[in-house]
mmCIF file with all atom_site columns, C-alpha atoms in Angstrom:
data_model
loop_
_atom_site.group_PDB
_atom_site.id
_atom_site.type_symbol
_atom_site.label_atom_id
_atom_site.label_alt_id
_atom_site.label_comp_id
_atom_site.label_asym_id
_atom_site.label_entity_id
_atom_site.label_seq_id
_atom_site.pdbx_PDB_ins_code
_atom_site.Cartn_x
_atom_site.Cartn_y
_atom_site.Cartn_z
_atom_site.occupancy
_atom_site.B_iso_or_equiv
_atom_site.pdbx_formal_charge
_atom_site.auth_seq_id
_atom_site.auth_comp_id
_atom_site.auth_asym_id
_atom_site.auth_atom_id
_atom_site.pdbx_PDB_model_num
ATOM 1   C CA . GLY P 1 1   ? -0.052  -0.225  0.021  1.00 53.00 ? 1   GLY P CA 1
ATOM 2   C CA . ALA P 1 2   ? 1.289   3.489   -0.458 1.00 79.00 ? 2   ALA P CA 1
ATOM 3   C CA . GLY P 1 3   ? 0.546   4.554   3.290  1.00 92.00 ? 3   GLY P CA 1
ATOM 4   C CA . VAL P 1 4   ? 1.014   3.052   6.818  1.00 96.00 ? 4   VAL P CA 1
ATOM 5   C CA . SER P 1 5   ? -1.888  0.481   7.822  1.00 96.00 ? 5   SER P CA 1
ATOM 6   C CA . GLN P 1 6   ? -2.389  0.010   11.292 1.00 97.00 ? 6   GLN P CA 1
ATOM 7   C CA . THR P 1 7   ? -4.824  -3.650  12.019 1.00 97.00 ? 7   THR P CA 1
ATOM 8   C CA . PRO P 1 8   ? -6.922  -3.646  13.655 1.00 97.00 ? 8   PRO P CA 1
ATOM 9   C CA . SER P 1 9   ? -8.700  -0.471  13.182 1.00 96.00 ? 9   SER P CA 1
ATOM 10  C CA . ASN P 1 10  ? -10.813 -1.267  16.773 1.00 97.00 ? 10  ASN P CA 1
ATOM 11  C CA . LYS P 1 11  ? -10.084 -3.439  19.409 1.00 98.00 ? 11  LYS P CA 1
ATOM 12  C CA . VAL P 1 12  ? -12.248 -3.905  22.173 1.00 98.00 ? 12  VAL P CA 1
ATOM 13  C CA . THR P 1 13  ? -10.527 -6.570  25.143 1.00 97.00 ? 13  THR P CA 1
ATOM 14  C CA . GLU P 1 14  ? -11.802 -6.959  28.508 1.00 97.00 ? 14  GLU P CA 1
ATOM 15  C CA . LYS P 1 15  ? -9.535  -5.612  31.782 1.00 97.00 ? 15  LYS P CA 1
ATOM 16  C CA . GLY P 1 16  ? -6.581  -8.465  32.414 1.00 97.00 ? 16  GLY P CA 1
ATOM 17  C CA . LYS P 1 17  ? -6.704  -10.033 28.290 1.00 98.00 ? 17  LYS P CA 1
ATOM 18  C CA . TYR P 1 18  ? -3.368  -9.323  26.087 1.00 98.00 ? 18  TYR P CA 1
ATOM 19  C CA . VAL P 1 19  ? -3.549  -7.353  22.934 1.00 98.00 ? 19  VAL P CA 1
ATOM 20  C CA . GLU P 1 20  ? -1.533  -7.324  19.583 1.00 98.00 ? 20  GLU P CA 1
ATOM 21  C CA . LEU P 1 21  ? -1.565  -3.859  17.474 1.00 98.00 ? 21  LEU P CA 1
ATOM 22  C CA . ARG P 1 22  ? -0.128  -4.447  14.209 1.00 98.00 ? 22  ARG P CA 1
ATOM 23  C CA . CYS P 1 23  ? 1.687   -1.694  11.793 1.00 98.00 ? 23  CYS P CA 1
ATOM 24  C CA . ASP P 1 24  ? 2.946   -1.672  8.334  1.00 98.00 ? 24  ASP P CA 1
ATOM 25  C CA . PRO P 1 25  ? 4.821   0.855   7.847  1.00 97.00 ? 25  PRO P CA 1
ATOM 26  C CA . ILE P 1 26  ? 5.502   2.124   4.069  1.00 96.00 ? 26  ILE P CA 1
ATOM 27  C CA . SER P 1 27  ? 7.706   -0.316  2.133  1.00 94.00 ? 27  SER P CA 1
ATOM 28  C CA . GLY P 1 28  ? 11.691  1.215   2.795  1.00 92.00 ? 28  GLY P CA 1
ATOM 29  C CA . HIS P 1 29  ? 10.696  3.570   5.678  1.00 94.00 ? 29  HIS P CA 1
ATOM 30  C CA . THR P 1 30  ? 13.703  2.504   8.365  1.00 93.00 ? 30  THR P CA 1
ATOM 31  C CA . ALA P 1 31  ? 12.031  4.380   11.148 1.00 94.00 ? 31  ALA P CA 1
ATOM 32  C CA . LEU P 1 32  ? 9.090   3.157   12.739 1.00 96.00 ? 32  LEU P CA 1
ATOM 33  C CA . TYR P 1 33  ? 7.396   5.113   16.028 1.00 96.00 ? 33  TYR P CA 1
ATOM 34  C CA . TRP P 1 34  ? 4.475   4.473   18.034 1.00 98.00 ? 34  TRP P CA 1
ATOM 35  C CA . TYR P 1 35  ? 2.567   7.076   20.055 1.00 97.00 ? 35  TYR P CA 1
ATOM 36  C CA . ARG P 1 36  ? -1.183  6.773   21.901 1.00 98.00 ? 36  ARG P CA 1
ATOM 37  C CA . GLN P 1 37  ? -3.264  9.246   22.275 1.00 95.00 ? 37  GLN P CA 1
ATOM 38  C CA . SER P 1 38  ? -5.758  9.657   24.721 1.00 94.00 ? 38  SER P CA 1
ATOM 39  C CA . LEU P 1 39  ? -9.133  11.473  24.473 1.00 91.00 ? 39  LEU P CA 1
ATOM 40  C CA . GLY P 1 40  ? -9.374  14.883  24.315 1.00 88.00 ? 40  GLY P CA 1
ATOM 41  C CA . GLN P 1 41  ? -5.163  14.941  24.287 1.00 91.00 ? 41  GLN P CA 1
ATOM 42  C CA . GLY P 1 42  ? -2.780  15.262  21.831 1.00 94.00 ? 42  GLY P CA 1
ATOM 43  C CA . PRO P 1 43  ? -0.362  11.900  21.188 1.00 96.00 ? 43  PRO P CA 1
ATOM 44  C CA . GLU P 1 44  ? 2.197   11.181  23.200 1.00 96.00 ? 44  GLU P CA 1
ATOM 45  C CA . PHE P 1 45  ? 5.359   9.170   22.300 1.00 95.00 ? 45  PHE P CA 1
ATOM 46  C CA . LEU P 1 46  ? 5.761   5.447   23.505 1.00 97.00 ? 46  LEU P CA 1
ATOM 47  C CA . ILE P 1 47  ? 9.046   3.906   20.886 1.00 96.00 ? 47  ILE P CA 1
ATOM 48  C CA . TYR P 1 48  ? 10.912  4.572   18.057 1.00 94.00 ? 48  TYR P CA 1
ATOM 49  C CA . PHE P 1 49  ? 12.777  1.739   15.992 1.00 95.00 ? 49  PHE P CA 1
ATOM 50  C CA . GLN P 1 50  ? 15.514  2.132   13.696 1.00 92.00 ? 50  GLN P CA 1
ATOM 51  C CA . GLY P 1 51  ? 15.436  -1.057  11.616 1.00 91.00 ? 51  GLY P CA 1
ATOM 52  C CA . THR P 1 52  ? 14.890  -3.742  14.543 1.00 93.00 ? 52  THR P CA 1
ATOM 53  C CA . GLY P 1 53  ? 16.363  -2.084  17.185 1.00 91.00 ? 53  GLY P CA 1
ATOM 54  C CA . ALA P 1 54  ? 13.846  -0.385  19.503 1.00 91.00 ? 54  ALA P CA 1
ATOM 55  C CA . ALA P 1 55  ? 16.083  2.405   19.766 1.00 89.00 ? 55  ALA P CA 1
ATOM 56  C CA . ASP P 1 56  ? 14.397  4.972   22.278 1.00 91.00 ? 56  ASP P CA 1
ATOM 57  C CA . ASP P 1 57  ? 11.424  2.896   24.834 1.00 94.00 ? 57  ASP P CA 1
ATOM 58  C CA . SER P 1 58  ? 11.300  5.570   26.845 1.00 92.00 ? 58  SER P CA 1
ATOM 59  C CA . GLY P 1 59  ? 8.123   6.671   26.437 1.00 94.00 ? 59  GLY P CA 1
ATOM 60  C CA . LEU P 1 60  ? 6.679   3.153   27.190 1.00 96.00 ? 60  LEU P CA 1
ATOM 61  C CA . PRO P 1 61  ? 4.466   4.215   30.184 1.00 96.00 ? 61  PRO P CA 1
ATOM 62  C CA . ASN P 1 62  ? 4.964   0.658   32.136 1.00 95.00 ? 62  ASN P CA 1
ATOM 63  C CA . ASP P 1 63  ? 6.835   -2.913  31.928 1.00 96.00 ? 63  ASP P CA 1
ATOM 64  C CA . ARG P 1 64  ? 2.839   -4.110  30.389 1.00 97.00 ? 64  ARG P CA 1
ATOM 65  C CA . PHE P 1 65  ? 3.515   -2.062  27.391 1.00 98.00 ? 65  PHE P CA 1
ATOM 66  C CA . PHE P 1 66  ? 5.649   -4.038  24.731 1.00 97.00 ? 66  PHE P CA 1
ATOM 67  C CA . ALA P 1 67  ? 6.685   -4.023  21.072 1.00 97.00 ? 67  ALA P CA 1
ATOM 68  C CA . VAL P 1 68  ? 8.763   -5.582  18.435 1.00 97.00 ? 68  VAL P CA 1
ATOM 69  C CA . ARG P 1 69  ? 10.230  -5.041  14.660 1.00 96.00 ? 69  ARG P CA 1
ATOM 70  C CA . PRO P 1 70  ? 11.789  -8.758  13.698 1.00 95.00 ? 70  PRO P CA 1
ATOM 71  C CA . GLU P 1 71  ? 12.722  -7.855  10.458 1.00 94.00 ? 71  GLU P CA 1
ATOM 72  C CA . GLY P 1 72  ? 12.671  -4.265  10.260 1.00 92.00 ? 72  GLY P CA 1
ATOM 73  C CA . SER P 1 73  ? 9.214   -3.730  8.599  1.00 95.00 ? 73  SER P CA 1
ATOM 74  C CA . VAL P 1 74  ? 5.835   -4.384  10.642 1.00 97.00 ? 74  VAL P CA 1
ATOM 75  C CA . SER P 1 75  ? 5.985   -3.739  14.202 1.00 98.00 ? 75  SER P CA 1
ATOM 76  C CA . THR P 1 76  ? 4.025   -5.293  17.021 1.00 98.00 ? 76  THR P CA 1
ATOM 77  C CA . LEU P 1 77  ? 2.794   -3.425  19.789 1.00 98.00 ? 77  LEU P CA 1
ATOM 78  C CA . LYS P 1 78  ? 1.673   -5.645  22.584 1.00 98.00 ? 78  LYS P CA 1
ATOM 79  C CA . ILE P 1 79  ? -0.030  -5.023  25.676 1.00 98.00 ? 79  ILE P CA 1
ATOM 80  C CA . GLN P 1 80  ? -0.379  -7.406  28.438 1.00 98.00 ? 80  GLN P CA 1
ATOM 81  C CA . ARG P 1 81  ? -3.222  -7.626  31.334 1.00 97.00 ? 81  ARG P CA 1
ATOM 82  C CA . THR P 1 82  ? -4.475  -4.435  30.130 1.00 98.00 ? 82  THR P CA 1
ATOM 83  C CA . GLU P 1 83  ? -6.535  -1.883  32.262 1.00 97.00 ? 83  GLU P CA 1
ATOM 84  C CA . ARG P 1 84  ? -9.323  0.614   31.312 1.00 97.00 ? 84  ARG P CA 1
ATOM 85  C CA . GLY P 1 85  ? -6.397  3.336   31.280 1.00 96.00 ? 85  GLY P CA 1
ATOM 86  C CA . ASP P 1 86  ? -4.974  1.996   28.377 1.00 97.00 ? 86  ASP P CA 1
ATOM 87  C CA . SER P 1 87  ? -8.474  2.466   26.237 1.00 98.00 ? 87  SER P CA 1
ATOM 88  C CA . ALA P 1 88  ? -6.406  4.909   23.043 1.00 97.00 ? 88  ALA P CA 1
ATOM 89  C CA . VAL P 1 89  ? -5.844  4.799   20.132 1.00 96.00 ? 89  VAL P CA 1
ATOM 90  C CA . TYR P 1 90  ? -2.448  3.867   18.976 1.00 98.00 ? 90  TYR P CA 1
ATOM 91  C CA . LEU P 1 91  ? -0.809  5.635   15.837 1.00 97.00 ? 91  LEU P CA 1
ATOM 92  C CA . CYS P 1 92  ? 2.064   4.010   14.353 1.00 97.00 ? 92  CYS P CA 1
ATOM 93  C CA . ALA P 1 93  ? 4.211   7.123   12.059 1.00 96.00 ? 93  ALA P CA 1
ATOM 94  C CA . SER P 1 94  ? 7.331   5.862   9.921  1.00 95.00 ? 94  SER P CA 1
ATOM 95  C CA . SER P 1 95  ? 10.499  7.638   8.024  1.00 92.00 ? 95  SER P CA 1
ATOM 96  C CA . SER P 1 96  ? 12.837  6.914   5.334  1.00 89.00 ? 96  SER P CA 1
ATOM 97  C CA . GLY P 1 97  ? 15.117  7.315   8.745  1.00 81.00 ? 97  GLY P CA 1
ATOM 98  C CA . THR P 1 98  ? 17.292  10.323  7.655  1.00 79.00 ? 98  THR P CA 1
ATOM 99  C CA . GLU P 1 99  ? 16.970  13.798  9.363  1.00 74.00 ? 99  GLU P CA 1
ATOM 100 C CA . ASN P 1 100 ? 14.155  16.112  9.256  1.00 73.00 ? 100 ASN P CA 1
ATOM 101 C CA . SER P 1 101 ? 12.094  13.286  7.237  1.00 82.00 ? 101 SER P CA 1
ATOM 102 C CA . PRO P 1 102 ? 8.481   13.602  7.827  1.00 85.00 ? 102 PRO P CA 1
ATOM 103 C CA . LEU P 1 103 ? 6.257   11.520  9.952  1.00 91.00 ? 103 LEU P CA 1
ATOM 104 C CA . HIS P 1 104 ? 3.657   9.288   7.291  1.00 93.00 ? 104 HIS P CA 1
ATOM 105 C CA . PHE P 1 105 ? 0.929   8.402   9.979  1.00 94.00 ? 105 PHE P CA 1
ATOM 106 C CA . GLY P 1 106 ? -1.519  5.843   9.749  1.00 95.00 ? 106 GLY P CA 1
ATOM 107 C CA . ASN P 1 107 ? -5.029  6.236   10.986 1.00 94.00 ? 107 ASN P CA 1
ATOM 108 C CA . GLY P 1 108 ? -4.512  4.512   14.332 1.00 95.00 ? 108 GLY P CA 1
ATOM 109 C CA . THR P 1 109 ? -5.928  1.540   16.266 1.00 97.00 ? 109 THR P CA 1
ATOM 110 C CA . ARG P 1 110 ? -8.830  2.642   19.065 1.00 96.00 ? 110 ARG P CA 1
ATOM 111 C CA . LEU P 1 111 ? -8.397  0.140   21.646 1.00 98.00 ? 111 LEU P CA 1
ATOM 112 C CA . THR P 1 112 ? -11.173 -0.001  24.414 1.00 98.00 ? 112 THR P CA 1
ATOM 113 C CA . VAL P 1 113 ? -10.539 -2.421  27.119 1.00 98.00 ? 113 VAL P CA 1
ATOM 114 C CA . THR P 1 114 ? -13.764 -2.440  29.650 1.00 97.00 ? 114 THR P CA 1
ATOM 115 C CA . ALA N 2 1   ? 13.298  19.426  29.025 1.00 76.00 ? 1   ALA N CA 1
ATOM 116 C CA . GLN N 2 2   ? 10.110  20.092  26.315 1.00 84.00 ? 2   GLN N CA 1
ATOM 117 C CA . SER N 2 3   ? 6.945   21.151  25.779 1.00 90.00 ? 3   SER N CA 1
ATOM 118 C CA . VAL N 2 4   ? 3.656   22.692  23.703 1.00 94.00 ? 4   VAL N CA 1
ATOM 119 C CA . THR N 2 5   ? 1.252   24.538  24.995 1.00 96.00 ? 5   THR N CA 1
ATOM 120 C CA . GLN N 2 6   ? -2.084  25.779  22.072 1.00 97.00 ? 6   GLN N CA 1
ATOM 121 C CA . LEU N 2 7   ? -3.862  28.480  23.584 1.00 94.00 ? 7   LEU N CA 1
ATOM 122 C CA . GLY N 2 8   ? -7.889  27.204  22.973 1.00 92.00 ? 8   GLY N CA 1
ATOM 123 C CA . SER N 2 9   ? -8.646  24.173  22.622 1.00 94.00 ? 9   SER N CA 1
ATOM 124 C CA . HIS N 2 10  ? -12.074 25.075  19.950 1.00 96.00 ? 10  HIS N CA 1
ATOM 125 C CA . VAL N 2 11  ? -11.339 27.982  17.406 1.00 97.00 ? 11  VAL N CA 1
ATOM 126 C CA . SER N 2 12  ? -14.465 29.180  15.721 1.00 97.00 ? 12  SER N CA 1
ATOM 127 C CA . VAL N 2 13  ? -13.924 31.503  12.732 1.00 97.00 ? 13  VAL N CA 1
ATOM 128 C CA . SER N 2 14  ? -16.852 31.950  9.622  1.00 97.00 ? 14  SER N CA 1
ATOM 129 C CA . GLU N 2 15  ? -15.939 30.672  6.315  1.00 97.00 ? 15  GLU N CA 1
ATOM 130 C CA . GLY N 2 16  ? -13.661 33.381  4.785  1.00 97.00 ? 16  GLY N CA 1
ATOM 131 C CA . ALA N 2 17  ? -11.804 34.407  7.614  1.00 98.00 ? 17  ALA N CA 1
ATOM 132 C CA . LEU N 2 18  ? -8.835  34.493  9.119  1.00 98.00 ? 18  LEU N CA 1
ATOM 133 C CA . VAL N 2 19  ? -7.501  31.470  11.172 1.00 98.00 ? 19  VAL N CA 1
ATOM 134 C CA . LEU N 2 20  ? -5.105  32.049  13.677 1.00 98.00 ? 20  LEU N CA 1
ATOM 135 C CA . LEU N 2 21  ? -3.936  28.988  15.815 1.00 98.00 ? 21  LEU N CA 1
ATOM 136 C CA . ARG N 2 22  ? -1.697  29.880  19.017 1.00 98.00 ? 22  ARG N CA 1
ATOM 137 C CA . CYS N 2 23  ? 1.222   27.632  19.965 1.00 97.00 ? 23  CYS N CA 1
ATOM 138 C CA . ASN N 2 24  ? 4.208   28.156  22.432 1.00 97.00 ? 24  ASN N CA 1
ATOM 139 C CA . TYR N 2 25  ? 6.385   26.247  23.095 1.00 94.00 ? 25  TYR N CA 1
ATOM 140 C CA . SER N 2 26  ? 9.006   25.309  26.114 1.00 91.00 ? 26  SER N CA 1
ATOM 141 C CA . SER N 2 27  ? 12.271  23.749  24.606 1.00 84.00 ? 27  SER N CA 1
ATOM 142 C CA . SER N 2 28  ? 16.208  23.858  26.186 1.00 79.00 ? 28  SER N CA 1
ATOM 143 C CA . VAL N 2 29  ? 17.609  22.976  22.928 1.00 79.00 ? 29  VAL N CA 1
ATOM 144 C CA . PRO N 2 30  ? 17.307  24.745  19.248 1.00 81.00 ? 30  PRO N CA 1
ATOM 145 C CA . PRO N 2 31  ? 13.845  23.384  18.198 1.00 86.00 ? 31  PRO N CA 1
ATOM 146 C CA . TYR N 2 32  ? 12.183  21.949  15.448 1.00 90.00 ? 32  TYR N CA 1
ATOM 147 C CA . LEU N 2 33  ? 8.734   22.907  15.096 1.00 92.00 ? 33  LEU N CA 1
ATOM 148 C CA . PHE N 2 34  ? 5.405   21.213  13.377 1.00 94.00 ? 34  PHE N CA 1
ATOM 149 C CA . TRP N 2 35  ? 2.044   22.138  12.595 1.00 97.00 ? 35  TRP N CA 1
ATOM 150 C CA . TYR N 2 36  ? 0.338   18.910  12.176 1.00 96.00 ? 36  TYR N CA 1
ATOM 151 C CA . VAL N 2 37  ? -4.109  18.252  11.111 1.00 96.00 ? 37  VAL N CA 1
ATOM 152 C CA . GLN N 2 38  ? -6.009  15.430  11.673 1.00 94.00 ? 38  GLN N CA 1
ATOM 153 C CA . TYR N 2 39  ? -9.269  14.904  10.403 1.00 92.00 ? 39  TYR N CA 1
ATOM 154 C CA . PRO N 2 40  ? -12.347 13.033  11.522 1.00 85.00 ? 40  PRO N CA 1
ATOM 155 C CA . ASN N 2 41  ? -11.393 8.804   11.445 1.00 80.00 ? 41  ASN N CA 1
ATOM 156 C CA . GLN N 2 42  ? -7.819  9.755   9.571  1.00 85.00 ? 42  GLN N CA 1
ATOM 157 C CA . GLY N 2 43  ? -4.224  9.569   10.598 1.00 87.00 ? 43  GLY N CA 1
ATOM 158 C CA . LEU N 2 44  ? -1.924  12.764  11.419 1.00 93.00 ? 44  LEU N CA 1
ATOM 159 C CA . GLN N 2 45  ? -0.905  14.483  7.990  1.00 93.00 ? 45  GLN N CA 1
ATOM 160 C CA . LEU N 2 46  ? 2.273   16.871  8.012  1.00 93.00 ? 46  LEU N CA 1
ATOM 161 C CA . LEU N 2 47  ? 0.853   20.739  7.461  1.00 96.00 ? 47  LEU N CA 1
ATOM 162 C CA . LEU N 2 48  ? 4.071   21.988  7.646  1.00 95.00 ? 48  LEU N CA 1
ATOM 163 C CA . LYS N 2 49  ? 7.182   22.546  9.453  1.00 92.00 ? 49  LYS N CA 1
ATOM 164 C CA . TYR N 2 50  ? 10.047  24.551  10.525 1.00 92.00 ? 50  TYR N CA 1
ATOM 165 C CA . THR N 2 51  ? 14.078  23.378  11.174 1.00 87.00 ? 51  THR N CA 1
ATOM 166 C CA . THR N 2 52  ? 16.536  25.970  10.214 1.00 84.00 ? 52  THR N CA 1
ATOM 167 C CA . GLY N 2 53  ? 16.791  29.065  8.015  1.00 86.00 ? 53  GLY N CA 1
ATOM 168 C CA . ALA N 2 54  ? 13.643  30.959  6.929  1.00 88.00 ? 54  ALA N CA 1
ATOM 169 C CA . THR N 2 55  ? 11.537  31.985  9.984  1.00 90.00 ? 55  THR N CA 1
ATOM 170 C CA . LEU N 2 56  ? 8.330   32.123  7.993  1.00 95.00 ? 56  LEU N CA 1
ATOM 171 C CA . VAL N 2 57  ? 6.850   28.585  6.803  1.00 96.00 ? 57  VAL N CA 1
ATOM 172 C CA . LYS N 2 58  ? 4.572   27.773  4.294  1.00 96.00 ? 58  LYS N CA 1
ATOM 173 C CA . GLY N 2 59  ? 2.528   24.863  4.218  1.00 95.00 ? 59  GLY N CA 1
ATOM 174 C CA . ILE N 2 60  ? -0.186  22.672  2.136  1.00 94.00 ? 60  ILE N CA 1
ATOM 175 C CA . ASN N 2 61  ? -3.650  24.114  1.726  1.00 93.00 ? 61  ASN N CA 1
ATOM 176 C CA . GLY N 2 62  ? -2.649  27.963  2.605  1.00 96.00 ? 62  GLY N CA 1
ATOM 177 C CA . PHE N 2 63  ? -1.355  27.569  5.908  1.00 97.00 ? 63  PHE N CA 1
ATOM 178 C CA . GLU N 2 64  ? 1.714   29.399  6.991  1.00 97.00 ? 64  GLU N CA 1
ATOM 179 C CA . ALA N 2 65  ? 3.526   29.790  10.148 1.00 97.00 ? 65  ALA N CA 1
ATOM 180 C CA . GLU N 2 66  ? 5.746   32.466  11.586 1.00 95.00 ? 66  GLU N CA 1
ATOM 181 C CA . PHE N 2 67  ? 8.991   31.031  14.155 1.00 94.00 ? 67  PHE N CA 1
ATOM 182 C CA . LYS N 2 68  ? 9.445   34.089  16.525 1.00 94.00 ? 68  LYS N CA 1
ATOM 183 C CA . LYS N 2 69  ? 12.202  32.845  19.012 1.00 91.00 ? 69  LYS N CA 1
ATOM 184 C CA . SER N 2 70  ? 12.213  35.814  21.298 1.00 92.00 ? 70  SER N CA 1
ATOM 185 C CA . GLU N 2 71  ? 8.223   34.624  21.833 1.00 94.00 ? 71  GLU N CA 1
ATOM 186 C CA . THR N 2 72  ? 8.906   31.181  22.236 1.00 94.00 ? 72  THR N CA 1
ATOM 187 C CA . SER N 2 73  ? 5.438   30.866  19.445 1.00 96.00 ? 73  SER N CA 1
ATOM 188 C CA . PHE N 2 74  ? 5.199   29.274  16.479 1.00 97.00 ? 74  PHE N CA 1
ATOM 189 C CA . HIS N 2 75  ? 1.648   30.298  15.551 1.00 98.00 ? 75  HIS N CA 1
ATOM 190 C CA . LEU N 2 76  ? -0.619  28.790  12.391 1.00 98.00 ? 76  LEU N CA 1
ATOM 191 C CA . THR N 2 77  ? -2.172  31.252  10.383 1.00 98.00 ? 77  THR N CA 1
ATOM 192 C CA . LYS N 2 78  ? -4.318  31.329  7.225  1.00 98.00 ? 78  LYS N CA 1
ATOM 193 C CA . PRO N 2 79  ? -5.210  34.214  5.237  1.00 97.00 ? 79  PRO N CA 1
ATOM 194 C CA . SER N 2 80  ? -9.075  32.557  4.793  1.00 97.00 ? 80  SER N CA 1
ATOM 195 C CA . ALA N 2 81  ? -10.930 30.223  5.822  1.00 97.00 ? 81  ALA N CA 1
ATOM 196 C CA . HIS N 2 82  ? -12.205 27.270  3.554  1.00 96.00 ? 82  HIS N CA 1
ATOM 197 C CA . MET N 2 83  ? -14.923 24.892  5.369  1.00 96.00 ? 83  MET N CA 1
ATOM 198 C CA . SER N 2 84  ? -13.099 21.980  4.414  1.00 95.00 ? 84  SER N CA 1
ATOM 199 C CA . ASP N 2 85  ? -10.172 23.209  6.736  1.00 97.00 ? 85  ASP N CA 1
ATOM 200 C CA . ALA N 2 86  ? -12.632 22.420  10.178 1.00 96.00 ? 86  ALA N CA 1
ATOM 201 C CA . ALA N 2 87  ? -10.323 18.927  11.798 1.00 97.00 ? 87  ALA N CA 1
ATOM 202 C CA . GLU N 2 88  ? -8.282  19.442  14.548 1.00 97.00 ? 88  GLU N CA 1
ATOM 203 C CA . TYR N 2 89  ? -5.035  20.693  14.613 1.00 98.00 ? 89  TYR N CA 1
ATOM 204 C CA . PHE N 2 90  ? -1.940  19.879  16.514 1.00 97.00 ? 90  PHE N CA 1
ATOM 205 C CA . CYS N 2 91  ? 1.700   21.651  17.238 1.00 97.00 ? 91  CYS N CA 1
ATOM 206 C CA . ALA N 2 92  ? 4.447   19.817  18.142 1.00 94.00 ? 92  ALA N CA 1
ATOM 207 C CA . VAL N 2 93  ? 8.290   19.869  18.819 1.00 92.00 ? 93  VAL N CA 1
ATOM 208 C CA . SER N 2 94  ? 11.230  18.466  17.792 1.00 86.00 ? 94  SER N CA 1
ATOM 209 C CA . GLY N 2 95  ? 15.255  18.693  19.607 1.00 67.00 ? 95  GLY N CA 1
ATOM 210 C CA . PHE N 2 96  ? 16.460  15.572  18.655 1.00 60.00 ? 96  PHE N CA 1
ATOM 211 C CA . SER N 2 97  ? 18.765  15.686  15.925 1.00 56.00 ? 97  SER N CA 1
ATOM 212 C CA . GLY N 2 98  ? 18.857  13.099  14.447 1.00 54.00 ? 98  GLY N CA 1
ATOM 213 C CA . ASN N 2 99  ? 15.768  11.347  15.454 1.00 64.00 ? 99  ASN N CA 1
ATOM 214 C CA . THR N 2 100 ? 13.108  14.351  14.850 1.00 69.00 ? 100 THR N CA 1
ATOM 215 C CA . GLY N 2 101 ? 10.320  12.309  14.696 1.00 83.00 ? 101 GLY N CA 1
ATOM 216 C CA . LYS N 2 102 ? 10.757  12.627  18.846 1.00 87.00 ? 102 LYS N CA 1
ATOM 217 C CA . LEU N 2 103 ? 7.971   14.520  19.016 1.00 92.00 ? 103 LEU N CA 1
ATOM 218 C CA . ILE N 2 104 ? 5.863   16.220  22.244 1.00 92.00 ? 104 ILE N CA 1
ATOM 219 C CA . PHE N 2 105 ? 2.848   17.364  20.415 1.00 95.00 ? 105 PHE N CA 1
ATOM 220 C CA . GLY N 2 106 ? 0.541   19.790  22.370 1.00 96.00 ? 106 GLY N CA 1
ATOM 221 C CA . GLN N 2 107 ? -3.065  19.606  23.049 1.00 96.00 ? 107 GLN N CA 1
ATOM 222 C CA . GLY N 2 108 ? -4.775  20.085  19.993 1.00 97.00 ? 108 GLY N CA 1
ATOM 223 C CA . THR N 2 109 ? -6.902  22.756  18.706 1.00 97.00 ? 109 THR N CA 1
ATOM 224 C CA . THR N 2 110 ? -10.799 22.104  17.112 1.00 97.00 ? 110 THR N CA 1
ATOM 225 C CA . LEU N 2 111 ? -11.585 24.175  14.587 1.00 97.00 ? 111 LEU N CA 1
ATOM 226 C CA . GLN N 2 112 ? -14.540 24.718  13.365 1.00 97.00 ? 112 GLN N CA 1
ATOM 227 C CA . VAL N 2 113 ? -15.995 26.980  10.329 1.00 97.00 ? 113 VAL N CA 1
ATOM 228 C CA . LYS N 2 114 ? -19.426 28.372  10.237 1.00 97.00 ? 114 LYS N CA 1
ATOM 229 C CA . PRO N 2 115 ? -21.041 29.289  7.038  1.00 95.00 ? 115 PRO N CA 1
#
C-alpha cells in the first residue's frame, strides 16, 4: 500500500486480557514510531525503532507494554494485562529515517478496554 | 525538557475569515517545530515544519506559520478559512538531532468553520 497501515482499526477487549496491535509502515522506511493518543489529548511518544532495534523506548508507560519489529518492517505493539486506562488510539508512524524526514502516520487503532 | 502549549482547545471562525491557531513552546535546545492536521477518522498529516533558516514557513492548503524565538511561538495562520479546514490541529516540537520523529505534541485545537 501507499501509506502506513494499522490493524485492527478498532479493538475491544476485557480488562486483564492481552492484545496485539499491528503496524505496516511505508515500504523502505527504516524508522518506525508508536504514539498513544488519549481522548482530548495530543499524541504521546511511546517507542522508536531504527531498523529492527528499539532505539528509544523511553515513552513506554510500564512493563506491560512491549513492541517488536523483528524484520525491520512490520511492528507489533503488545499490551499485557490490559487496564481500562490503556483505552486510547494507538498511532503508528514511519519515516525514511534521515534527519528532518517527515513522519507518515497511520489511521490508528482505537483500543477500548472494558 | 520540552513542552508545547496550544492556546484555545476550540476555535470557531466564519468561512472566509482569518484563521489563527496559537502555539507556544518550551525547549532547552534549538527546536524543530511542526503543525499537523487530523481530519475525522484519518491519520495525522503534516501541514508544515520549521527546522532552520527562514522563519516564515509555508505549508499545504494555504497555511503558514512563523517561528518567533523571542516569543517562543509558532502560530499557524491562514488568510481565508474554507469549510474543508474544519479539523483538529496539533503543534509539536522536537529538538533531537538525528531523531526528529520523536515529537512532543500540544493538546490540539479543534477548528470549526461556520458558513
